[in-house]
């Protein structure tokens, strides 16, 4: 396990490897004990080859590895049965370890009143308002997609705030897909899946953010599939967000993608200049910052990608004005304060979907083959180049990039990047090709 620890995400290692225990080693068979059968299936599906390599590194041979689960005694079985049938459903949820505050996780700033509507988000805003009406049952699920920092989370949580305002007794749950997965892993580790299911399936509104994170996580997808079905069949509302429309989430199971298309799919585009000015003005007023019209326009013209950059510029300006006791703001001072943000924004990080699309077009391959596990240089070379360009051009970390490529871990992405870098150093034609591709992607973004 010491060999594997540095190569695997700490959370995954703590969950899946720490409970593994040595059982026996004889006749070229290594037996390891795991808590449940799901552990056995997960380790075999995701880490068997790597475990085999680690064992070979230690023992000098390649034994067959078998995972076994402990057999519970009769008392444990009876105790488990008693636990499952004791108490009614409400009591069960009240005492569940997953019984976190439901509405308290909503950001108080993310309301409809604070959302600036423009042409880029008008349809998504109207759909969200409709879903927030407790009486309305249409548009279920609502699927919102768009780039980073465009207001998806704001709209989702605004729905939650509105429903909770009109019907305070409603159970509203906002959760990121990563948190959903972590809760699921925790439930498995604690043998507490009953409470997990009760917690997630007893809400009136489920808001799931960044569903693309489920890529490559087969068991989590299965669990969410059943959660989705339970809520949908019970007439509960579901809102999901992603950076891409369902049809482009090729690393998710088809049955999940088809369900996302049952309701309404809306997108949010980067805000146009008028909306950017309106956003700046509203946030400046909220923060008590006086900004002349020409300064607002100057910033809006130069920060044209997402709302977070606009907010970052305002925070910088407000801090500078307060710390330096400045009362008057003009374009010259604005340029001095946020000049580096303006120049950096002109070359904002490129989205991973843009990079993947460009690489697929360049090499004439399908997205499913690029992000999947198809072997052969026809697919492996474009895949490595795409991963290299994602690291170079996007703002995503290695683990985040791995999510977009079939759930690969960070070490796989790092290996791909290094292999491309080495080939660039040795192969001039390869370097030229990657350069042309990089330029093409920059021009499209």
Short mmCIF file of C-alpha atoms in Angstrom, two decimals:
data_model
loop_
_atom_site.label_atom_id
_atom_site.label_comp_id
_atom_site.label_asym_id
_atom_site.label_seq_id
_atom_site.Cartn_x
_atom_site.Cartn_y
_atom_site.Cartn_z
CA UNK A 1 0.00 0.00 0.00
CA UNK A 2 2.94 2.35 0.61
CA UNK A 3 3.88 1.99 -3.06
CA UNK A 4 0.36 2.87 -4.22
CA UNK A 5 -0.25 5.76 -1.83
CA UNK A 6 1.72 8.49 -3.70
CA UNK A 7 0.07 7.60 -7.02
CA UNK A 8 -3.57 7.70 -5.94
CA UNK A 9 -5.76 10.59 -4.85
CA UNK A 10 -5.70 10.77 -1.03
CA UNK A 11 -9.47 10.61 -0.68
CA UNK A 12 -9.68 7.55 -2.93
CA UNK A 13 -6.76 5.90 -1.14
CA UNK A 14 -8.30 6.45 2.30
CA UNK A 15 -11.65 5.10 1.13
CA UNK A 16 -10.69 2.13 -1.04
CA UNK A 17 -7.24 0.99 0.11
CA UNK A 18 -7.01 1.68 3.83
CA UNK A 19 -9.67 -0.96 4.70
CA UNK A 20 -7.87 -3.67 2.65
CA UNK A 21 -6.24 -6.35 4.82
CA UNK A 22 -3.73 -9.11 4.01
CA UNK A 23 -5.23 -12.61 4.38
CA UNK A 24 -2.84 -15.17 2.91
CA UNK A 25 -0.17 -15.81 0.29
CA UNK A 26 0.56 -19.32 -0.90
CA UNK A 27 0.74 -21.32 -4.12
CA UNK A 28 1.07 -18.16 -6.20
CA UNK A 29 -2.23 -16.79 -4.91
CA UNK A 30 -2.44 -13.61 -2.84
CA UNK A 31 -5.69 -13.18 -0.92
CA UNK A 32 -6.73 -9.77 0.36
CA UNK A 33 -9.74 -9.09 2.58
CA UNK A 34 -12.06 -6.19 1.72
CA UNK A 35 -15.13 -4.98 3.68
CA UNK A 36 -17.83 -5.63 1.06
CA UNK A 37 -18.39 -7.13 -2.36
CA UNK A 38 -18.67 -3.64 -3.84
CA UNK A 39 -15.09 -2.96 -2.70
CA UNK A 40 -14.01 -6.15 -4.47
CA UNK A 41 -15.72 -5.15 -7.73
CA UNK A 42 -14.42 -1.57 -7.56
CA UNK A 43 -10.80 -2.57 -6.94
CA UNK A 44 -10.88 -5.18 -9.68
CA UNK A 45 -12.46 -2.77 -12.18
CA UNK A 46 -10.29 0.24 -11.40
CA UNK A 47 -7.03 -0.78 -9.76
CA UNK A 48 -6.34 -4.46 -10.38
CA UNK A 49 -3.47 -3.94 -12.81
CA UNK A 50 -1.82 -1.33 -10.62
CA UNK A 51 -2.11 -3.53 -7.51
CA UNK A 52 -0.60 -6.41 -9.50
CA UNK A 53 2.34 -4.19 -10.49
CA UNK A 54 2.88 -3.14 -6.87
CA UNK A 55 2.83 -6.76 -5.69
CA UNK A 56 5.30 -7.76 -8.41
CA UNK A 57 7.56 -4.91 -7.38
CA UNK A 58 7.62 -6.22 -3.81
CA UNK A 59 7.67 -10.00 -4.33
CA UNK A 60 9.44 -10.29 -7.66
CA UNK A 61 6.66 -12.48 -9.04
CA UNK A 62 3.13 -11.98 -10.41
CA UNK A 63 0.71 -13.99 -8.29
CA UNK A 64 -3.02 -14.18 -8.89
CA UNK A 65 -4.81 -11.73 -6.62
CA UNK A 66 -8.11 -12.67 -5.05
CA UNK A 67 -10.29 -10.41 -2.96
CA UNK A 68 -12.42 -11.96 -0.25
CA UNK A 69 -15.09 -10.48 2.01
CA UNK A 70 -15.52 -11.44 5.67
CA UNK A 71 -18.48 -13.65 6.43
CA UNK A 72 -20.77 -12.13 9.11
CA UNK A 73 -21.86 -14.33 11.97
CA UNK A 74 -25.50 -15.02 12.79
CA UNK A 75 -25.68 -12.30 15.46
CA UNK A 76 -24.44 -9.67 13.01
CA UNK A 77 -27.03 -10.74 10.42
CA UNK A 78 -29.88 -10.52 12.93
CA UNK A 79 -28.64 -7.15 14.17
CA UNK A 80 -28.55 -5.86 10.61
CA UNK A 81 -32.12 -7.00 10.00
CA UNK A 82 -33.34 -5.29 13.19
CA UNK A 83 -31.63 -2.05 12.17
CA UNK A 84 -33.28 -2.03 8.74
CA UNK A 85 -36.86 -2.44 10.04
CA UNK A 86 -36.77 -0.44 13.29
CA UNK A 87 -38.45 2.96 13.34
CA UNK A 88 -40.50 4.70 10.65
CA UNK A 89 -39.07 6.47 7.64
CA UNK A 90 -39.16 9.97 9.16
CA UNK A 91 -37.33 8.85 12.28
CA UNK A 92 -34.81 7.09 10.13
CA UNK A 93 -34.01 10.25 8.16
CA UNK A 94 -33.91 12.36 11.32
CA UNK A 95 -31.27 10.13 12.87
CA UNK A 96 -29.28 9.54 9.69
CA UNK A 97 -25.61 10.45 9.58
CA UNK A 98 -26.35 12.18 6.25
CA UNK A 99 -28.91 14.48 7.87
CA UNK A 100 -27.02 17.72 7.13
CA UNK A 101 -28.85 21.08 7.13
CA UNK A 102 -30.76 21.09 3.85
CA UNK A 103 -31.27 24.74 2.90
CA UNK A 104 -28.34 26.21 4.83
CA UNK A 105 -25.88 25.28 2.07
CA UNK A 106 -27.45 27.79 -0.32
CA UNK A 107 -25.41 30.95 -0.86
CA UNK A 108 -27.51 33.89 0.36
CA UNK A 109 -26.26 36.05 -2.55
CA UNK A 110 -27.52 33.62 -5.19
CA UNK A 111 -31.11 34.83 -5.55
CA UNK A 112 -33.22 35.88 -8.52
CA UNK A 113 -33.13 39.46 -7.24
CA UNK A 114 -29.33 39.50 -7.61
CA UNK A 115 -29.27 37.83 -11.02
CA UNK A 116 -28.70 40.20 -13.94
CA UNK A 117 -30.72 39.15 -16.99
CA UNK A 118 -29.45 39.68 -20.54
CA UNK A 119 -29.78 38.12 -23.96
CA UNK A 120 -27.14 35.53 -23.06
CA UNK A 121 -29.13 34.07 -20.16
CA UNK A 122 -32.73 35.22 -20.64
CA UNK A 123 -34.15 31.83 -21.62
CA UNK A 124 -32.31 30.00 -18.82
CA UNK A 125 -33.53 32.61 -16.32
CA UNK A 126 -37.15 32.25 -17.49
CA UNK A 127 -36.94 28.47 -17.24
CA UNK A 128 -35.46 28.69 -13.74
CA UNK A 129 -38.23 31.06 -12.62
CA UNK A 130 -40.83 28.64 -13.93
CA UNK A 131 -39.28 25.67 -12.12
CA UNK A 132 -39.13 27.77 -8.92
CA UNK A 133 -42.91 28.05 -8.96
CA UNK A 134 -44.04 25.40 -6.44
CA UNK A 135 -47.19 24.75 -8.47
CA UNK A 136 -45.40 24.15 -11.79
CA UNK A 137 -44.48 20.54 -12.59
CA UNK A 138 -43.16 21.03 -16.12
CA UNK A 139 -39.53 21.18 -17.26
CA UNK A 140 -38.45 18.28 -15.09
CA UNK A 141 -35.55 17.83 -15.05
CA UNK A 142 -34.16 21.25 -15.88
CA UNK A 143 -30.68 20.88 -17.36
CA UNK A 144 -28.55 24.04 -17.43
CA UNK A 145 -25.24 24.05 -19.27
CA UNK A 146 -22.58 26.63 -20.06
CA UNK A 147 -18.98 27.61 -19.45
CA UNK A 148 -17.33 28.34 -16.12
CA UNK A 149 -18.40 31.48 -14.29
CA UNK A 150 -21.51 32.27 -16.33
CA UNK A 151 -24.11 31.91 -13.56
CA UNK A 152 -25.27 28.27 -13.61
CA UNK A 153 -24.80 27.81 -9.88
CA UNK A 154 -26.41 31.19 -9.20
CA UNK A 155 -29.56 30.21 -11.11
CA UNK A 156 -29.73 26.77 -9.50
CA UNK A 157 -29.50 28.13 -5.99
CA UNK A 158 -31.94 30.94 -6.83
CA UNK A 159 -34.51 28.21 -7.58
CA UNK A 160 -33.80 26.69 -4.18
CA UNK A 161 -34.14 30.02 -2.38
CA UNK A 162 -37.44 30.80 -4.10
CA UNK A 163 -39.03 27.43 -3.39
CA UNK A 164 -37.89 27.59 0.22
CA UNK A 165 -39.25 31.14 0.53
CA UNK A 166 -42.70 30.22 -0.78
CA UNK A 167 -42.85 26.84 0.97
CA UNK A 168 -40.49 26.90 3.97
CA UNK A 169 -41.32 23.28 4.76
CA UNK A 170 -39.83 22.14 1.44
CA UNK A 171 -36.68 20.06 1.58
CA UNK A 172 -34.23 21.71 -0.83
CA UNK A 173 -30.82 20.11 -1.37
CA UNK A 174 -27.98 21.67 -3.36
CA UNK A 175 -24.96 19.43 -3.85
CA UNK A 176 -22.04 19.20 -6.24
CA UNK A 177 -21.60 15.91 -8.05
CA UNK A 178 -18.27 15.50 -6.26
CA UNK A 179 -20.02 15.76 -2.89
CA UNK A 180 -22.63 13.26 -4.01
CA UNK A 181 -19.85 10.83 -4.91
CA UNK A 182 -18.02 11.42 -1.62
CA UNK A 183 -21.22 10.81 0.34
CA UNK A 184 -21.76 7.61 -1.61
CA UNK A 185 -18.21 6.43 -0.90
CA UNK A 186 -18.67 7.31 2.76
CA UNK A 187 -21.90 5.30 2.85
CA UNK A 188 -20.13 2.27 1.40
CA UNK A 189 -17.21 2.58 3.80
CA UNK A 190 -19.56 2.83 6.78
CA UNK A 191 -21.98 0.22 5.41
CA UNK A 192 -24.65 2.88 5.63
CA UNK A 193 -26.19 2.97 2.16
CA UNK A 194 -29.73 2.88 3.53
CA UNK A 195 -29.33 6.30 5.16
CA UNK A 196 -27.63 7.62 2.03
CA UNK A 197 -30.58 6.64 -0.12
CA UNK A 198 -33.10 8.02 2.39
CA UNK A 199 -31.23 11.32 2.57
CA UNK A 200 -31.01 11.94 -1.17
CA UNK A 201 -34.41 10.53 -2.10
CA UNK A 202 -36.49 12.31 0.52
CA UNK A 203 -36.07 15.85 -0.82
CA UNK A 204 -38.57 17.99 -2.72
CA UNK A 205 -35.91 19.63 -4.90
CA UNK A 206 -32.49 18.24 -5.80
CA UNK A 207 -29.97 20.67 -7.29
CA UNK A 208 -26.96 18.76 -8.68
CA UNK A 209 -24.04 20.89 -9.90
CA UNK A 210 -21.32 19.86 -12.40
CA UNK A 211 -22.69 16.46 -13.38
CA UNK A 212 -19.77 16.00 -15.81
CA UNK A 213 -17.70 15.06 -12.75
CA UNK A 214 -19.42 11.64 -12.83
CA UNK A 215 -17.38 10.70 -15.91
CA UNK A 216 -15.73 7.33 -15.47
CA UNK A 217 -17.35 6.73 -12.08
CA UNK A 218 -19.55 3.79 -12.92
CA UNK A 219 -20.93 2.98 -9.48
CA UNK A 220 -21.67 6.62 -8.67
CA UNK A 221 -23.53 6.95 -11.97
CA UNK A 222 -25.58 3.88 -11.13
CA UNK A 223 -26.46 5.26 -7.72
CA UNK A 224 -27.47 8.63 -9.16
CA UNK A 225 -29.50 6.88 -11.87
CA UNK A 226 -31.61 5.20 -9.18
CA UNK A 227 -31.80 8.42 -7.16
CA UNK A 228 -32.99 10.29 -10.24
CA UNK A 229 -35.65 7.66 -10.95
CA UNK A 230 -36.90 7.67 -7.36
CA UNK A 231 -37.26 11.46 -7.28
CA UNK A 232 -38.76 11.69 -10.77
CA UNK A 233 -41.31 8.95 -10.10
CA UNK A 234 -42.29 10.69 -6.85
CA UNK A 235 -42.94 13.95 -8.71
CA UNK A 236 -40.01 15.76 -7.10
CA UNK A 237 -38.07 18.47 -8.94
CA UNK A 238 -34.56 17.94 -10.30
CA UNK A 239 -32.18 20.60 -11.61
CA UNK A 240 -28.81 19.62 -13.07
CA UNK A 241 -25.90 21.68 -14.37
CA UNK A 242 -22.96 20.84 -16.61
CA UNK A 243 -20.38 22.53 -18.80
CA UNK A 244 -21.79 20.68 -21.83
CA UNK A 245 -25.20 19.56 -23.13
CA UNK A 246 -26.21 15.95 -22.39
CA UNK A 247 -25.40 14.68 -25.89
CA UNK A 248 -21.75 15.73 -25.43
CA UNK A 249 -21.35 13.96 -22.08
CA UNK A 250 -20.18 10.85 -23.89
CA UNK A 251 -18.40 9.44 -20.84
CA UNK A 252 -21.70 9.20 -18.96
CA UNK A 253 -23.99 6.22 -19.37
CA UNK A 254 -26.54 6.55 -22.16
CA UNK A 255 -29.43 5.87 -19.77
CA UNK A 256 -28.41 8.89 -17.69
CA UNK A 257 -28.01 11.18 -20.70
CA UNK A 258 -31.40 10.16 -22.03
CA UNK A 259 -33.04 11.05 -18.73
CA UNK A 260 -31.40 14.46 -18.72
CA UNK A 261 -33.20 15.06 -22.01
CA UNK A 262 -36.64 14.23 -20.59
CA UNK A 263 -37.19 17.80 -19.45
CA UNK A 264 -35.87 21.15 -20.66
CA UNK A 265 -32.27 21.86 -21.70
CA UNK A 266 -31.12 25.49 -21.56
CA UNK A 267 -27.74 27.10 -22.04
CA UNK A 268 -26.02 30.22 -20.73
CA UNK A 269 -23.66 32.04 -23.05
CA UNK A 270 -20.91 34.53 -22.14
CA UNK A 271 -22.62 37.87 -21.37
CA UNK A 272 -22.74 40.50 -24.10
CA UNK A 273 -21.33 43.97 -23.44
CA UNK A 274 -24.59 45.52 -22.22
CA UNK A 275 -25.11 42.71 -19.74
CA UNK A 276 -21.52 42.95 -18.54
CA UNK A 277 -22.00 46.66 -17.85
CA UNK A 278 -25.25 45.92 -15.99
CA UNK A 279 -23.52 43.24 -13.91
CA UNK A 280 -20.67 45.59 -13.03
CA UNK A 281 -23.07 48.39 -12.12
CA UNK A 282 -25.24 46.17 -9.92
CA UNK A 283 -22.31 44.60 -8.08
CA UNK A 284 -20.64 48.00 -7.61
CA UNK A 285 -23.84 49.41 -6.11
CA UNK A 286 -24.20 46.40 -3.85
CA UNK A 287 -20.64 46.94 -2.57
CA UNK A 288 -21.07 50.71 -2.20
CA UNK A 289 -18.52 51.44 -4.93
CA UNK A 290 -19.02 54.52 -7.11
CA UNK A 291 -17.93 53.80 -10.69
CA UNK A 292 -18.26 56.31 -13.56
CA UNK A 293 -19.99 55.11 -16.72
CA UNK A 294 -16.82 55.34 -18.81
CA UNK A 295 -14.96 53.13 -16.34
CA UNK A 296 -17.76 50.55 -16.42
CA UNK A 297 -17.62 50.49 -20.20
CA UNK A 298 -13.80 50.32 -20.21
CA UNK A 299 -13.82 47.22 -18.01
CA UNK A 300 -16.75 45.58 -19.85
CA UNK A 301 -14.98 45.97 -23.18
CA UNK A 302 -11.85 44.26 -21.93
CA UNK A 303 -13.27 41.53 -19.70
CA UNK A 304 -15.64 39.72 -22.00
CA UNK A 305 -15.46 36.10 -20.96
CA UNK A 306 -17.17 35.33 -17.67
CA UNK A 307 -18.69 36.95 -14.62
CA UNK A 308 -16.02 35.77 -12.19
CA UNK A 309 -13.40 37.89 -13.97
CA UNK A 310 -15.70 40.89 -13.63
CA UNK A 311 -16.18 40.21 -9.92
CA UNK A 312 -12.43 39.77 -9.46
CA UNK A 313 -11.78 43.14 -11.08
CA UNK A 314 -14.31 44.84 -8.79
CA UNK A 315 -12.82 43.26 -5.67
CA UNK A 316 -9.36 44.47 -6.71
CA UNK A 317 -10.61 48.01 -7.38
CA UNK A 318 -12.58 48.22 -4.14
CA UNK A 319 -9.64 47.00 -2.07
CA UNK A 320 -7.25 49.45 -3.75
CA UNK A 321 -9.60 52.40 -3.25
CA UNK A 322 -10.17 51.57 0.41
CA UNK A 323 -6.55 50.84 1.34
CA UNK A 324 -5.19 53.89 -0.47
CA UNK A 325 -8.08 56.14 0.62
CA UNK A 326 -8.92 57.02 -2.97
CA UNK A 327 -12.31 58.58 -3.66
CA UNK A 328 -12.25 59.19 -7.40
CA UNK A 329 -11.93 56.48 -10.00
CA UNK A 330 -11.03 57.08 -13.64
CA UNK A 331 -9.83 54.99 -16.57
CA UNK A 332 -6.14 55.72 -15.94
CA UNK A 333 -6.37 54.58 -12.33
CA UNK A 334 -8.46 51.58 -13.33
CA UNK A 335 -5.79 50.53 -15.83
CA UNK A 336 -3.17 50.84 -13.09
CA UNK A 337 -5.17 48.73 -10.63
CA UNK A 338 -6.33 45.88 -12.86
CA UNK A 339 -4.06 46.13 -15.89
CA UNK A 340 -2.70 42.62 -15.39
CA UNK A 341 -6.24 41.23 -15.22
CA UNK A 342 -7.16 42.93 -18.47
CA UNK A 343 -4.16 41.60 -20.37
CA UNK A 344 -4.55 38.13 -18.90
CA UNK A 345 -8.22 38.06 -19.77
CA UNK A 346 -7.48 38.57 -23.45
CA UNK A 347 -6.02 35.10 -23.35
CA UNK A 348 -8.50 33.48 -21.00
CA UNK A 349 -8.19 29.77 -20.36
CA UNK A 350 -9.70 27.73 -23.18
CA UNK A 351 -12.51 25.32 -22.35
CA UNK A 352 -11.72 21.62 -22.46
CA UNK A 353 -14.66 20.93 -24.75
CA UNK A 354 -13.20 23.41 -27.28
CA UNK A 355 -9.85 21.63 -27.18
CA UNK A 356 -11.42 18.18 -27.52
CA UNK A 357 -13.56 19.29 -30.45
CA UNK A 358 -10.56 20.83 -32.26
CA UNK A 359 -8.42 17.71 -31.78
CA UNK A 360 -11.24 15.45 -32.98
CA UNK A 361 -11.67 17.57 -36.11
CA UNK A 362 -7.92 17.69 -36.77
CA UNK A 363 -7.45 13.92 -36.51
CA UNK A 364 -10.90 12.97 -37.87
CA UNK A 365 -11.88 10.86 -34.87
CA UNK A 366 -15.00 10.72 -32.71
CA UNK A 367 -15.17 12.33 -29.26
CA UNK A 368 -16.10 8.97 -27.72
CA UNK A 369 -12.83 7.49 -29.03
CA UNK A 370 -10.81 10.49 -27.87
CA UNK A 371 -12.02 10.30 -24.27
CA UNK A 372 -12.50 6.54 -24.18
CA UNK A 373 -10.08 3.66 -23.93
CA UNK A 374 -9.68 2.73 -27.60
CA UNK A 375 -6.14 1.50 -28.19
CA UNK A 376 -3.78 2.09 -31.09
CA UNK A 377 -1.81 5.14 -32.17
CA UNK A 378 -4.77 6.44 -34.18
CA UNK A 379 -6.44 7.25 -30.86
CA UNK A 380 -3.65 7.32 -28.26
CA UNK A 381 -1.61 10.06 -29.97
CA UNK A 382 -4.56 12.49 -30.39
CA UNK A 383 -5.66 11.66 -26.84
CA UNK A 384 -2.23 12.50 -25.42
CA UNK A 385 -2.04 15.70 -27.46
CA UNK A 386 -5.50 16.74 -26.28
CA UNK A 387 -4.55 16.12 -22.65
CA UNK A 388 -1.33 18.07 -23.13
CA UNK A 389 -3.21 21.01 -24.66
CA UNK A 390 -5.79 20.91 -21.87
CA UNK A 391 -3.01 21.27 -19.33
CA UNK A 392 -1.38 24.05 -21.36
CA UNK A 393 -4.43 26.05 -22.45
CA UNK A 394 -7.15 25.41 -19.87
CA UNK A 395 -7.34 26.40 -16.22
CA UNK A 396 -8.15 22.85 -15.07
CA UNK A 397 -5.97 20.80 -12.75
CA UNK A 398 -4.70 17.34 -13.73
CA UNK A 399 -7.44 15.49 -11.79
CA UNK A 400 -10.06 17.78 -13.34
CA UNK A 401 -8.71 17.11 -16.84
CA UNK A 402 -8.86 13.40 -16.08
CA UNK A 403 -12.61 13.72 -15.46
CA UNK A 404 -13.07 14.90 -19.05
CA UNK A 405 -11.11 11.92 -20.37
CA UNK A 406 -13.09 9.00 -19.07
CA UNK A 407 -12.26 9.49 -15.40
CA UNK A 408 -8.50 8.95 -15.75
CA UNK A 409 -6.41 9.77 -12.69
CA UNK A 410 -3.89 12.62 -12.54
CA UNK A 411 -0.90 10.33 -13.03
CA UNK A 412 -2.25 9.18 -16.42
CA UNK A 413 -2.72 12.77 -17.55
CA UNK A 414 0.75 13.71 -16.33
CA UNK A 415 2.28 10.77 -18.20
CA UNK A 416 0.52 11.85 -21.42
CA UNK A 417 1.73 15.43 -21.05
CA UNK A 418 5.32 14.38 -20.47
CA UNK A 419 5.30 12.02 -23.45
CA UNK A 420 4.09 14.85 -25.71
CA UNK A 421 6.71 17.23 -24.30
CA UNK A 422 9.50 14.73 -24.94
CA UNK A 423 8.36 14.12 -28.50
CA UNK A 424 8.15 17.88 -29.16
CA UNK A 425 11.81 18.18 -28.13
CA UNK A 426 12.90 15.44 -30.54
CA UNK A 427 10.47 15.66 -33.47
CA UNK A 428 10.32 19.00 -35.33
CA UNK A 429 7.37 18.02 -37.53
CA UNK A 430 5.43 16.90 -34.45
CA UNK A 431 6.28 20.20 -32.73
CA UNK A 432 5.03 22.12 -35.79
CA UNK A 433 1.78 20.12 -35.87
CA UNK A 434 1.08 20.75 -32.17
CA UNK A 435 1.91 24.43 -32.70
CA UNK A 436 -0.56 24.75 -35.58
CA UNK A 437 -3.23 22.99 -33.53
CA UNK A 438 -2.58 25.27 -30.56
CA UNK A 439 -2.88 28.37 -32.74
CA UNK A 440 -6.11 27.08 -34.27
CA UNK A 441 -7.63 26.49 -30.84
CA UNK A 442 -6.57 29.93 -29.65
CA UNK A 443 -8.26 31.52 -32.66
CA UNK A 444 -11.50 29.64 -32.03
CA UNK A 445 -11.69 30.50 -28.32
#
